[in-house]
Coordinates of C-alpha atoms in Angstrom, one line a residue:
Chain S
M26 CA 226.6 243.2 72.1
R27 CA 229.3 240.6 71.7
F28 CA 233.1 240.3 71.6
T29 CA 234.5 239.6 68.1
D30 CA 235.4 236.0 67.5
E31 CA 239.1 237.0 67.8
K32 CA 238.4 238.6 71.2
L33 CA 236.5 235.5 72.3
I34 CA 239.5 233.4 71.7
E35 CA 241.5 235.8 73.9
V36 CA 238.7 235.6 76.6
E37 CA 239.0 231.8 76.5
A38 CA 242.8 232.0 76.9
I39 CA 242.4 234.3 79.9
I40 CA 239.9 231.9 81.5
N41 CA 242.3 229.0 81.0
R42 CA 245.0 230.7 83.1
Y43 CA 243.0 229.7 86.2
P44 CA 242.2 226.3 87.5
D45 CA 239.0 224.5 86.4
G46 CA 236.0 226.0 88.2
K47 CA 237.9 229.1 89.2
H48 CA 236.9 231.1 86.1
K49 CA 235.7 234.0 88.2
S50 CA 239.4 234.9 88.6
A51 CA 239.3 236.1 85.0
L52 CA 236.9 238.9 85.9
L53 CA 239.5 241.7 86.2
P54 CA 241.3 241.0 82.9
I55 CA 238.1 240.5 81.0
L56 CA 236.6 243.8 82.3
H57 CA 239.8 245.5 81.0
L58 CA 239.1 243.9 77.6
A59 CA 235.4 244.8 77.7
Q60 CA 236.2 248.4 78.5
E61 CA 238.7 248.6 75.6
E62 CA 236.3 247.0 73.2
F63 CA 233.0 248.7 74.2
G64 CA 233.7 252.4 74.2
G65 CA 236.1 253.1 77.0
W66 CA 233.6 252.5 79.9
L67 CA 231.5 249.8 81.5
D68 CA 227.8 250.4 80.8
V69 CA 225.4 248.0 82.7
P70 CA 224.7 245.9 79.6
V71 CA 228.5 245.4 79.1
M72 CA 228.9 244.3 82.7
D73 CA 225.9 241.9 82.3
Y74 CA 227.5 240.5 79.2
V75 CA 230.7 239.8 81.2
A76 CA 228.7 238.2 83.9
H77 CA 227.0 236.0 81.3
I78 CA 230.4 235.0 79.8
L79 CA 231.8 234.0 83.2
K80 CA 228.6 232.4 84.4
I81 CA 228.4 234.6 87.5
E82 CA 225.8 236.9 88.9
P83 CA 225.7 240.5 87.5
I84 CA 226.1 241.9 91.1
E85 CA 229.5 240.1 91.3
V86 CA 230.6 242.2 88.3
Y87 CA 229.1 245.5 89.5
E88 CA 230.8 245.2 92.9
V89 CA 234.2 244.6 91.3
A90 CA 233.8 247.3 88.6
S91 CA 232.9 249.9 91.3
F92 CA 235.8 249.0 93.5
Y93 CA 238.7 249.5 91.2
S94 CA 239.7 253.0 90.0
M95 CA 240.6 252.0 86.4
Y96 CA 237.1 250.9 85.4
N97 CA 235.0 253.8 84.2
L98 CA 231.4 253.7 85.1
K99 CA 230.4 256.6 83.0
P100 CA 231.5 257.7 79.5
V101 CA 234.9 259.3 79.1
G102 CA 236.7 261.2 76.4
K103 CA 238.7 259.5 73.6
Y104 CA 241.8 260.4 75.5
M105 CA 241.9 260.4 79.3
F106 CA 244.6 262.4 81.1
E107 CA 245.1 260.8 84.5
V108 CA 247.5 263.1 86.3
C109 CA 249.1 261.9 89.5
Q110 CA 248.8 264.3 92.4
T111 CA 250.2 262.4 95.4
G112 CA 253.1 263.8 97.6
P113 CA 256.1 263.1 95.4
C114 CA 254.4 264.4 92.3
M115 CA 253.0 267.4 94.3
I116 CA 256.4 268.5 95.4
N117 CA 257.6 268.3 91.8
G118 CA 254.8 270.6 90.5
S119 CA 251.8 268.4 89.7
D120 CA 249.4 271.2 90.9
D121 CA 250.7 273.5 88.1
I122 CA 250.3 270.8 85.5
I123 CA 246.7 270.1 86.5
A124 CA 245.9 273.8 86.5
Y125 CA 247.5 274.2 83.1
I126 CA 245.5 271.3 81.6
K127 CA 242.3 272.7 83.1
E128 CA 243.0 276.1 81.6
K129 CA 244.1 274.7 78.2
L130 CA 241.1 272.4 77.8
N131 CA 238.7 274.6 79.6
I132 CA 237.4 271.8 81.8
N133 CA 237.5 270.9 85.5
V134 CA 238.9 267.7 87.0
G135 CA 236.4 264.9 86.2
E136 CA 235.0 266.6 83.2
T137 CA 235.2 265.9 79.4
T138 CA 235.6 268.4 76.7
A139 CA 232.5 269.2 74.6
D140 CA 233.9 267.5 71.6
G141 CA 234.3 264.3 73.6
M142 CA 238.0 264.3 72.9
F143 CA 239.6 264.7 76.4
T144 CA 238.8 263.8 80.0
L145 CA 240.9 265.1 82.9
K146 CA 241.2 263.0 86.0
T147 CA 243.4 263.2 89.0
V148 CA 244.8 260.0 90.3
E149 CA 246.7 258.8 93.4
C150 CA 250.3 257.4 93.1
L151 CA 251.1 255.9 89.7
G152 CA 254.3 254.4 91.0
A153 CA 256.7 256.5 88.9
C154 CA 257.6 259.1 91.5
G155 CA 261.2 259.6 90.2
Y156 CA 259.8 260.8 86.8
A157 CA 257.4 263.3 88.3
P158 CA 255.2 265.1 87.4
L159 CA 253.4 262.6 85.2
M160 CA 250.2 261.3 83.8
Q161 CA 248.8 258.0 82.5
L162 CA 247.5 258.2 78.9
G163 CA 246.0 254.9 77.8
K164 CA 248.4 252.1 78.4
H165 CA 251.4 254.4 78.8
Y166 CA 252.9 257.0 81.1
K167 CA 253.9 260.5 80.0
E168 CA 256.6 261.6 82.4
H169 CA 258.6 264.7 83.4
L170 CA 255.7 266.8 82.3
T171 CA 256.1 270.5 81.5
K172 CA 253.6 272.9 80.0
E173 CA 255.3 272.5 76.7
K174 CA 255.1 268.8 76.9
V175 CA 251.4 269.0 77.7
D176 CA 250.9 271.1 74.6
T177 CA 252.7 268.5 72.5
I178 CA 250.6 265.7 73.9
I179 CA 247.4 267.5 73.2
E180 CA 248.4 268.3 69.7
A181 CA 249.5 264.7 69.1
C182 CA 246.2 263.4 70.3
R183 CA 244.2 265.7 68.1
A184 CA 246.3 264.8 65.1
K185 CA 245.9 261.1 65.8
A186 CA 242.1 261.5 66.1
N187 CA 241.7 263.4 62.8
Chain R
M11 CA 278.8 251.1 98.5
A12 CA 277.2 250.5 95.2
R13 CA 277.0 246.8 94.7
K14 CA 275.0 245.5 91.8
I15 CA 273.6 242.0 91.8
L16 CA 270.1 242.5 90.5
L17 CA 270.8 245.4 88.2
E18 CA 274.3 244.5 87.2
K19 CA 273.2 243.6 83.7
A20 CA 270.2 245.9 83.5
H21 CA 271.9 248.2 80.9
V22 CA 273.4 245.5 78.7
E23 CA 272.0 246.1 75.2
G24 CA 269.1 243.7 74.5
I25 CA 269.0 242.3 78.0
R26 CA 265.2 242.2 77.7
T27 CA 265.5 239.3 75.3
Y28 CA 266.1 235.7 76.3
E29 CA 269.1 235.4 73.9
V30 CA 271.1 238.2 75.5
Y31 CA 270.0 237.4 79.0
R32 CA 271.0 233.8 78.6
R33 CA 274.4 234.7 77.1
E34 CA 275.0 236.9 80.1
G35 CA 274.6 233.9 82.4
G36 CA 270.8 234.0 82.8
Y37 CA 268.8 230.9 83.9
R38 CA 271.9 229.2 85.5
S39 CA 270.1 229.3 88.8
V40 CA 267.3 227.2 87.3
E41 CA 269.8 224.6 86.0
K42 CA 271.4 224.4 89.5
A43 CA 268.2 224.5 91.6
L44 CA 266.4 221.8 89.7
K45 CA 269.2 219.4 90.5
M46 CA 268.8 220.2 94.2
A47 CA 266.2 218.8 96.6
Q48 CA 263.4 221.4 97.1
A49 CA 264.1 221.6 100.8
D50 CA 267.7 222.5 100.1
V51 CA 266.7 225.4 97.9
V52 CA 264.6 226.7 100.8
E53 CA 267.6 226.2 103.1
E54 CA 269.8 228.3 100.8
V55 CA 267.2 231.1 101.0
K56 CA 267.1 230.8 104.8
K57 CA 270.9 231.0 105.0
S58 CA 270.9 234.1 102.8
G59 CA 269.0 236.1 105.5
L60 CA 266.9 237.6 102.6
R61 CA 264.1 239.7 104.0
G62 CA 260.9 240.5 102.1
R63 CA 261.5 243.6 100.0
G64 CA 257.8 244.7 99.8
G65 CA 257.9 246.6 103.0
A66 CA 257.4 244.3 106.0
G67 CA 260.9 242.9 105.9
F68 CA 259.9 239.4 107.0
P69 CA 262.5 236.6 106.4
T70 CA 261.7 235.0 103.1
G71 CA 263.1 231.5 103.9
L72 CA 261.0 231.4 107.0
K73 CA 257.9 232.5 105.2
W74 CA 258.5 229.7 102.6
S75 CA 258.9 227.1 105.4
F76 CA 255.4 227.8 106.6
I77 CA 253.7 226.6 103.5
A78 CA 251.3 223.8 104.2
K79 CA 251.6 220.6 102.1
P80 CA 248.3 218.8 102.4
E81 CA 248.2 215.7 100.2
G82 CA 246.8 216.3 96.7
V83 CA 246.2 220.0 97.1
P84 CA 248.1 222.3 94.6
R85 CA 250.2 225.1 96.0
H86 CA 250.8 228.5 94.4
L87 CA 253.5 231.2 94.3
V88 CA 252.1 234.6 93.6
V89 CA 254.5 237.5 92.9
N90 CA 253.3 240.9 94.2
A91 CA 253.9 243.5 91.5
D92 CA 251.2 245.7 92.7
E93 CA 253.7 248.4 93.5
S94 CA 251.7 251.4 94.7
E95 CA 253.3 252.8 97.8
P96 CA 254.0 256.5 97.1
G97 CA 257.7 256.9 96.6
T98 CA 258.2 253.4 95.4
F99 CA 259.0 252.5 91.7
K100 CA 261.8 250.0 92.0
D101 CA 259.8 246.9 90.9
R102 CA 258.7 248.7 87.8
Y103 CA 262.3 249.4 86.9
L104 CA 263.4 245.8 87.4
M105 CA 260.5 244.3 85.4
E106 CA 260.8 246.9 82.6
F107 CA 264.6 246.6 82.1
I108 CA 265.5 243.1 83.1
P109 CA 262.3 241.0 83.1
H110 CA 263.9 237.7 82.8
I111 CA 265.5 237.9 86.3
L112 CA 262.0 237.9 87.7
I113 CA 260.9 234.9 85.6
E114 CA 264.1 233.1 86.5
G115 CA 263.6 233.7 90.2
M116 CA 260.0 232.6 89.9
I117 CA 260.9 229.3 88.3
V118 CA 263.4 228.5 91.1
S119 CA 261.0 229.7 93.8
S120 CA 258.1 227.8 92.3
Y121 CA 260.2 224.6 92.3
A122 CA 261.2 225.2 96.0
L123 CA 257.6 225.7 97.0
G124 CA 256.1 223.0 94.7
S125 CA 254.0 225.5 92.7
N126 CA 253.2 224.3 89.2
V127 CA 251.2 227.3 88.3
S128 CA 252.5 230.7 89.5
Y129 CA 251.1 234.2 89.0
I130 CA 252.4 237.7 88.8
Y131 CA 249.8 240.1 90.1
I132 CA 250.8 243.5 88.5
R133 CA 249.1 246.8 89.1
G134 CA 246.8 247.7 86.2
E135 CA 248.5 250.9 85.4
Y136 CA 251.7 249.2 84.5
A137 CA 249.9 248.0 81.3
W138 CA 253.0 248.1 79.0
I139 CA 255.0 246.0 81.5
V140 CA 252.4 243.2 81.1
N141 CA 253.5 242.9 77.5
I142 CA 257.2 242.9 78.5
L143 CA 256.7 240.1 81.0
E144 CA 254.5 238.0 78.7
Q145 CA 257.2 238.2 76.1
A146 CA 259.8 237.0 78.6
I147 CA 257.5 234.2 79.7
T148 CA 257.0 233.1 76.1
E149 CA 260.7 233.1 75.4
A150 CA 261.4 231.1 78.6
R151 CA 258.8 228.5 77.5
Q152 CA 260.3 228.3 74.0
N153 CA 263.6 227.5 75.5
G154 CA 262.4 224.8 77.8
F155 CA 262.5 226.7 81.1
L156 CA 258.7 226.8 81.5
G157 CA 256.1 224.2 80.6
K158 CA 256.2 220.5 81.1
N159 CA 259.2 218.5 82.3
I160 CA 261.5 221.5 82.6
L161 CA 265.1 220.5 81.7
G162 CA 264.0 216.8 81.8
T163 CA 263.6 217.0 85.6
G164 CA 259.9 216.2 85.7
F165 CA 259.1 219.6 87.1
D166 CA 256.2 221.4 85.4
C167 CA 255.7 225.1 85.7
E168 CA 253.5 227.8 84.1
I169 CA 253.6 231.5 84.9
Y170 CA 250.7 233.9 84.1
V171 CA 250.4 237.6 84.5
H172 CA 247.3 238.9 86.2
R173 CA 246.6 242.6 85.7
G174 CA 244.9 244.5 88.6
A175 CA 242.8 247.5 88.0
G176 CA 243.8 250.4 90.3
A177 CA 243.8 249.6 94.0
Y178 CA 246.7 250.2 96.4
I179 CA 245.1 247.8 98.9
C180 CA 245.8 244.9 96.6
G181 CA 249.5 245.2 97.6
E182 CA 248.3 243.7 100.9
E183 CA 248.7 239.9 100.4
T184 CA 245.2 238.8 101.3
A185 CA 243.6 241.6 99.4
L186 CA 245.8 240.6 96.5
I187 CA 244.5 237.0 96.8
E188 CA 240.9 238.2 96.8
S189 CA 241.6 240.3 93.7
L190 CA 243.2 237.3 92.0
E191 CA 240.0 235.4 92.7
G192 CA 238.0 238.1 90.8
K193 CA 236.7 240.0 93.8
R194 CA 236.9 243.4 95.5
G195 CA 240.3 243.9 97.2
N196 CA 239.1 243.4 100.8
P197 CA 241.8 242.0 103.0
R198 CA 241.0 238.8 104.9
I199 CA 241.2 238.2 108.6
K200 CA 244.3 236.2 109.5
P201 CA 244.6 233.4 110.5
P202 CA 244.3 231.4 108.4
F203 CA 247.4 232.7 106.8
P204 CA 247.9 232.4 103.0
A205 CA 250.6 229.7 103.6
V206 CA 247.7 227.5 104.8
K207 CA 244.7 228.9 102.9
G208 CA 245.5 231.4 100.2
V209 CA 244.2 231.7 96.6
W210 CA 241.3 229.3 96.0
G211 CA 241.8 228.0 99.5
R212 CA 245.1 226.5 98.6
P213 CA 248.5 227.1 100.3
T214 CA 250.0 230.2 98.8
V215 CA 253.2 232.2 99.2
V216 CA 253.0 235.9 98.1
N217 CA 256.4 237.6 97.6
N218 CA 257.5 240.9 96.3
V219 CA 259.1 241.2 92.8
E220 CA 262.5 242.2 94.2
T221 CA 262.5 239.4 96.8
I222 CA 261.9 236.8 94.1
A223 CA 264.6 238.3 91.8
A224 CA 267.1 238.1 94.7
V225 CA 266.6 234.3 94.8
V226 CA 268.7 234.1 91.5
P227 CA 272.0 235.3 93.0
I228 CA 271.3 233.4 96.2
I229 CA 271.1 230.1 94.3
N230 CA 273.9 231.0 91.9
D231 CA 276.4 232.0 94.6
G232 CA 274.9 230.3 97.7
G233 CA 273.1 231.7 100.6
D234 CA 276.2 232.1 102.7
E235 CA 277.9 234.3 100.0
Y236 CA 274.7 236.5 99.8
A237 CA 274.6 236.9 103.5
K238 CA 278.2 238.3 103.5
I239 CA 276.9 241.4 101.7
G240 CA 275.4 244.0 103.9
V241 CA 275.5 244.2 107.7
G242 CA 273.7 242.4 110.6
K243 CA 270.2 241.3 109.6
S244 CA 270.3 243.5 106.5
T245 CA 271.9 241.1 104.1
G246 CA 272.2 241.4 100.4
T247 CA 271.4 244.4 98.3
K248 CA 268.3 246.6 98.3
L249 CA 266.8 248.5 95.5
M250 CA 266.0 252.1 96.6
S251 CA 263.8 254.3 94.5
A252 CA 264.7 257.9 95.2
C253 CA 262.5 260.9 94.3
G254 CA 261.5 264.4 95.4
N255 CA 263.9 267.4 95.5
I256 CA 267.1 265.6 94.5
N257 CA 269.4 266.1 91.6
K258 CA 269.3 262.5 90.4
P259 CA 266.0 260.7 91.1
G260 CA 266.0 257.1 90.1
V261 CA 266.5 253.5 91.2
Y262 CA 269.7 252.6 93.0
E263 CA 270.9 249.2 94.1
I264 CA 272.8 249.6 97.4
D265 CA 274.5 247.3 99.8
M266 CA 273.1 248.2 103.2
T267 CA 276.3 249.6 104.7
I268 CA 276.2 253.1 103.3
S269 CA 275.1 256.1 105.3
V270 CA 272.0 258.1 104.6
E271 CA 274.1 261.1 104.1
D272 CA 276.2 259.4 101.4
F273 CA 273.0 258.2 99.7
I274 CA 271.5 261.7 99.6
Y275 CA 274.7 263.7 98.7
G276 CA 276.9 261.1 97.0
D277 CA 277.4 261.5 93.2
A278 CA 276.8 257.8 92.8
Y279 CA 273.3 258.2 94.2
C280 CA 270.9 261.1 94.6
G281 CA 273.6 263.7 93.9
G282 CA 272.5 266.2 96.6
I283 CA 269.5 268.4 97.0
A284 CA 268.3 270.1 93.7
N285 CA 268.7 273.8 93.0
G286 CA 271.2 274.2 95.8
K287 CA 268.5 274.0 98.4
K288 CA 268.8 272.5 101.9
L289 CA 267.4 269.2 103.1
K290 CA 264.4 269.7 105.3
A291 CA 262.9 266.2 105.7
C292 CA 262.7 262.7 104.3
I293 CA 260.5 259.7 104.2
P294 CA 263.0 256.9 103.5
G295 CA 260.9 253.9 103.0
G296 CA 257.7 254.8 101.2
S297 CA 254.9 257.1 102.3
S298 CA 253.7 254.8 105.2
V299 CA 256.9 255.1 107.2
P300 CA 257.5 258.0 109.6
I301 CA 258.9 261.2 108.1
L302 CA 262.0 262.5 109.8
P303 CA 263.5 266.0 110.0
A304 CA 266.9 266.4 108.4
N305 CA 268.8 266.2 111.7
L306 CA 267.3 262.9 112.9
L307 CA 267.5 261.5 109.4
L308 CA 271.2 261.9 109.1
T309 CA 272.1 261.1 112.7
T310 CA 270.4 258.8 115.2
A311 CA 269.4 260.2 118.6
K312 CA 272.5 258.6 120.0
G313 CA 274.5 260.9 117.7
E314 CA 275.7 258.1 115.4
K315 CA 275.6 258.3 111.6
R316 CA 272.4 256.7 110.3
L317 CA 272.9 254.0 107.8
M318 CA 270.7 252.8 104.9
N319 CA 269.6 249.5 106.5
Y320 CA 266.7 247.9 108.4
E321 CA 268.3 248.3 111.8
S322 CA 269.8 251.7 111.6
L323 CA 266.8 253.4 109.9
S324 CA 264.5 252.1 112.7
D325 CA 267.0 253.0 115.5
G326 CA 265.2 255.0 118.1
G327 CA 261.8 253.4 117.3
F328 CA 259.1 255.7 116.2
A329 CA 260.2 258.4 118.7
T330 CA 263.3 259.3 116.8
G331 CA 263.6 256.7 114.0
T332 CA 261.7 255.4 111.0
M333 CA 261.7 252.3 108.8
M334 CA 263.3 250.8 105.6
G335 CA 259.8 249.9 104.3
S336 CA 259.7 249.4 100.6
G337 CA 262.8 251.6 99.9
G338 CA 260.7 254.5 98.5
F339 CA 263.0 257.4 99.4
I340 CA 261.2 260.8 99.3
V341 CA 263.3 263.9 99.9
L342 CA 261.8 267.2 100.8
D343 CA 263.8 270.5 100.5
E344 CA 263.5 273.6 102.6
D345 CA 260.7 275.0 100.5
Q346 CA 258.3 272.1 101.1
C347 CA 255.4 272.4 103.4
I348 CA 255.0 269.5 105.8
V349 CA 251.3 270.2 106.3
K350 CA 250.5 270.1 102.6
H351 CA 252.6 267.0 102.0
T352 CA 251.0 265.2 104.8
Y353 CA 247.6 266.3 103.5
T354 CA 248.3 264.7 100.1
L355 CA 249.3 261.4 101.8
A356 CA 246.1 261.5 104.0
R357 CA 244.1 262.0 100.8
F358 CA 245.9 259.0 99.3
Y359 CA 245.0 256.7 102.2
R360 CA 241.4 257.9 102.3
H361 CA 241.1 257.2 98.5
E362 CA 242.7 253.7 99.0
S363 CA 240.9 252.5 102.1
C364 CA 238.8 249.5 101.1
G365 CA 236.1 250.6 103.6
Q366 CA 235.8 247.3 105.5
C367 CA 236.9 248.6 109.0
S368 CA 235.3 251.7 110.3
P369 CA 238.4 253.2 112.1
C370 CA 240.2 253.3 108.7
R371 CA 237.2 254.1 106.5
E372 CA 236.0 257.0 108.7
G373 CA 239.4 258.0 110.2
T374 CA 241.2 258.5 106.9
G375 CA 238.5 260.8 105.7
W376 CA 238.5 262.9 108.9
M377 CA 242.3 263.2 108.8
E378 CA 242.2 264.4 105.2
K379 CA 239.5 267.0 106.0
I380 CA 241.3 268.4 109.1
L381 CA 244.6 268.5 107.3
L382 CA 243.1 270.4 104.4
N383 CA 241.6 272.9 106.8
I384 CA 244.9 273.5 108.5
E385 CA 246.6 273.8 105.1
N386 CA 244.0 276.3 104.0
G387 CA 244.4 278.5 107.1
K388 CA 241.1 277.3 108.6
G389 CA 242.5 275.1 111.3
K390 CA 242.3 275.4 115.1
L391 CA 245.1 274.5 117.5
S392 CA 242.8 271.8 118.9
D393 CA 242.7 270.2 115.4
I394 CA 246.3 269.1 115.9
D395 CA 245.4 267.2 119.1
L396 CA 242.3 265.8 117.3
L397 CA 244.5 264.5 114.4
W398 CA 246.8 262.9 117.0
D399 CA 243.8 261.3 118.7
I400 CA 242.3 260.0 115.4
Q401 CA 245.5 258.4 114.1
G402 CA 246.0 256.7 117.5
K403 CA 242.5 255.2 117.2
I404 CA 243.1 253.9 113.7
E405 CA 246.5 252.3 114.5
G406 CA 246.2 248.6 115.4
N407 CA 242.4 248.6 115.1
T408 CA 242.0 247.4 111.5
I409 CA 242.1 244.0 109.7
C410 CA 245.1 245.0 107.6
P411 CA 248.1 247.3 107.9
L412 CA 246.6 250.0 105.7
G413 CA 245.2 251.6 108.9
D414 CA 248.7 251.8 110.4
A415 CA 250.1 253.0 107.1
A416 CA 247.6 255.8 107.1
A417 CA 248.1 256.7 110.8
W418 CA 251.9 256.7 110.9
P419 CA 252.6 259.5 108.4
V420 CA 250.2 261.8 110.3
A421 CA 251.6 260.8 113.7
A422 CA 255.2 261.4 112.6
A423 CA 254.5 264.7 111.0
I424 CA 252.9 266.0 114.2
R425 CA 255.6 264.4 116.4
H426 CA 258.5 266.1 114.6
F427 CA 256.9 269.1 113.0
R428 CA 254.2 270.2 115.5
D429 CA 255.4 273.8 115.5
E430 CA 254.9 274.0 111.7
F431 CA 251.3 272.9 112.2
E432 CA 250.9 275.5 114.9
W433 CA 252.4 278.2 112.7
H434 CA 249.8 277.3 110.0
V435 CA 247.0 277.7 112.5
K436 CA 248.4 281.0 114.0
N437 CA 249.2 282.5 110.5
P438 CA 246.1 281.7 108.5
V439 CA 246.7 284.3 105.8
E440 CA 250.5 284.1 105.6
C441 CA 250.4 280.3 105.3
L442 CA 248.5 280.5 102.0
T443 CA 251.4 282.3 100.2
S444 CA 254.5 281.4 102.2
N445 CA 255.7 278.5 104.3
Y446 CA 257.5 277.7 107.5
G447 CA 260.8 276.9 105.7
L448 CA 263.7 275.0 107.1
A449 CA 263.2 276.4 110.7
H450 CA 265.3 274.3 113.1
Y451 CA 264.8 271.0 111.4
A452 CA 268.4 270.7 110.3
D453 CA 270.0 271.9 113.6
E454 CA 272.4 269.7 115.4
I455 CA 270.7 267.4 117.8
H456 CA 271.7 267.8 121.5
V457 CA 272.8 264.3 122.7
P458 CA 273.0 264.2 126.5
V459 CA 276.3 263.0 127.8
A460 CA 276.0 259.9 129.9
V461 CA 276.6 260.5 133.6

């Protein structure tokens, strides 16, 4: 396992944002990059590779990867629906949206569809309370969710994947 | 009144680009500040009365004056863009629509503090905003406002964006610093304060996005002019992010003289309660600040109109008041269940506790479980006292303020809505399908006449 040459240049640029000898600071951004590059989650060999790049101990990577909610420590679907369920979203109907996605995809929270296409996850406050209910999908938010909008999103994901 | 300083140009077409931002008067504060002595820039910020907009409300100029200046040790400015307090989404708005104001404010602030390399720590979920900020930084550098020898003054400055990865606790400044160092977001014991030993052991100032953006008008117009806006120690403007059961959720820039009532019902702001419902309760400053019932929200216990500023919102202390906090304004209508809402907040804090301090690690979990029981009609009356007991034992007994932030919403919910909790316990079946409603929470408060 190895980053492409192009990605290695990006890794180098990230490390150079921090002072000499403080390269461990690059850990969070490089883990994001590794997760994108190596299948959407951080398997142990991936984390060991990141430790090798940053010249730190593997445990220093494991303890960080397990602390932050955006790093996936097990495989996830091609598309992950991360639906916010905290107070302001709850009073704007996030419970109904979560129930609808469960029914529509026939999975529970934390599960992935059999075809490996979708994972449903509930998350705490995404910082977009005025546009509730909402979910994070990849690097973007899908806001003001309705059942119809959820249908459209699912269809769009399927179309993109095929 | 609506007074726009930060968001005045937010809707000018193309304002995200350097070209338009500059044409509209952008980066003037850098030209001005870099001709001033560093100490004079700090002095203007002190004079402005600007208070930290992240939640704590600490005077910014004073915070800057604490930064240690040991010989030969670099100093750093770190902007806190880890906006994660439920109800708060103002920094996102500012960075997304008018990113250059943050970069401009950072250059001036970096100069004042002597930081040659400054960072923006942004929550990982705001991934698309990272691109917007990096684009703005690139443009600023291309135009000579970043890099070496800015405007020929000899001042060097670089700005980098550091993306977090999902952790509310990293909004706490020492946890943020740990995270910037590539570690778990475990808050540090203070002292030493970041101003003495921050990132990589170097003197560091951590400021909220909105705080740093406010430095731009302060330098352009002078600290004294800025201080004329607002009232008392609530100077300048404040970005409020309004959400919940209102007609017009969104981000509003206010000067801090308007009343809470005008903010909720005025057409220029929230536009009233959605669907013709009645106001039941509100958390005006982000999920950590005390929830107030409608009557105490609109009127202080003294019977005066409550205003949207630091002093008035906290009038009455925690007994009958609340806090300005981060300006995350969450409105609940008559159909909302206080028990359920408090449960979701307790779950949030349990999820976000870093686990270092046992009162917070264990207490947040206990509160979540007890609240879920009450919400599901499985609670006992003694559970309400137990909740009160737990929150009291978390508050003040942890390294960082997350413990207090978790305790206060539960305490305030019981303080003001105890009968709703009792109703849940006494009506275990009915509470599953209906709720306590508005009850007496909007009734006029009886203010005793002085004798």
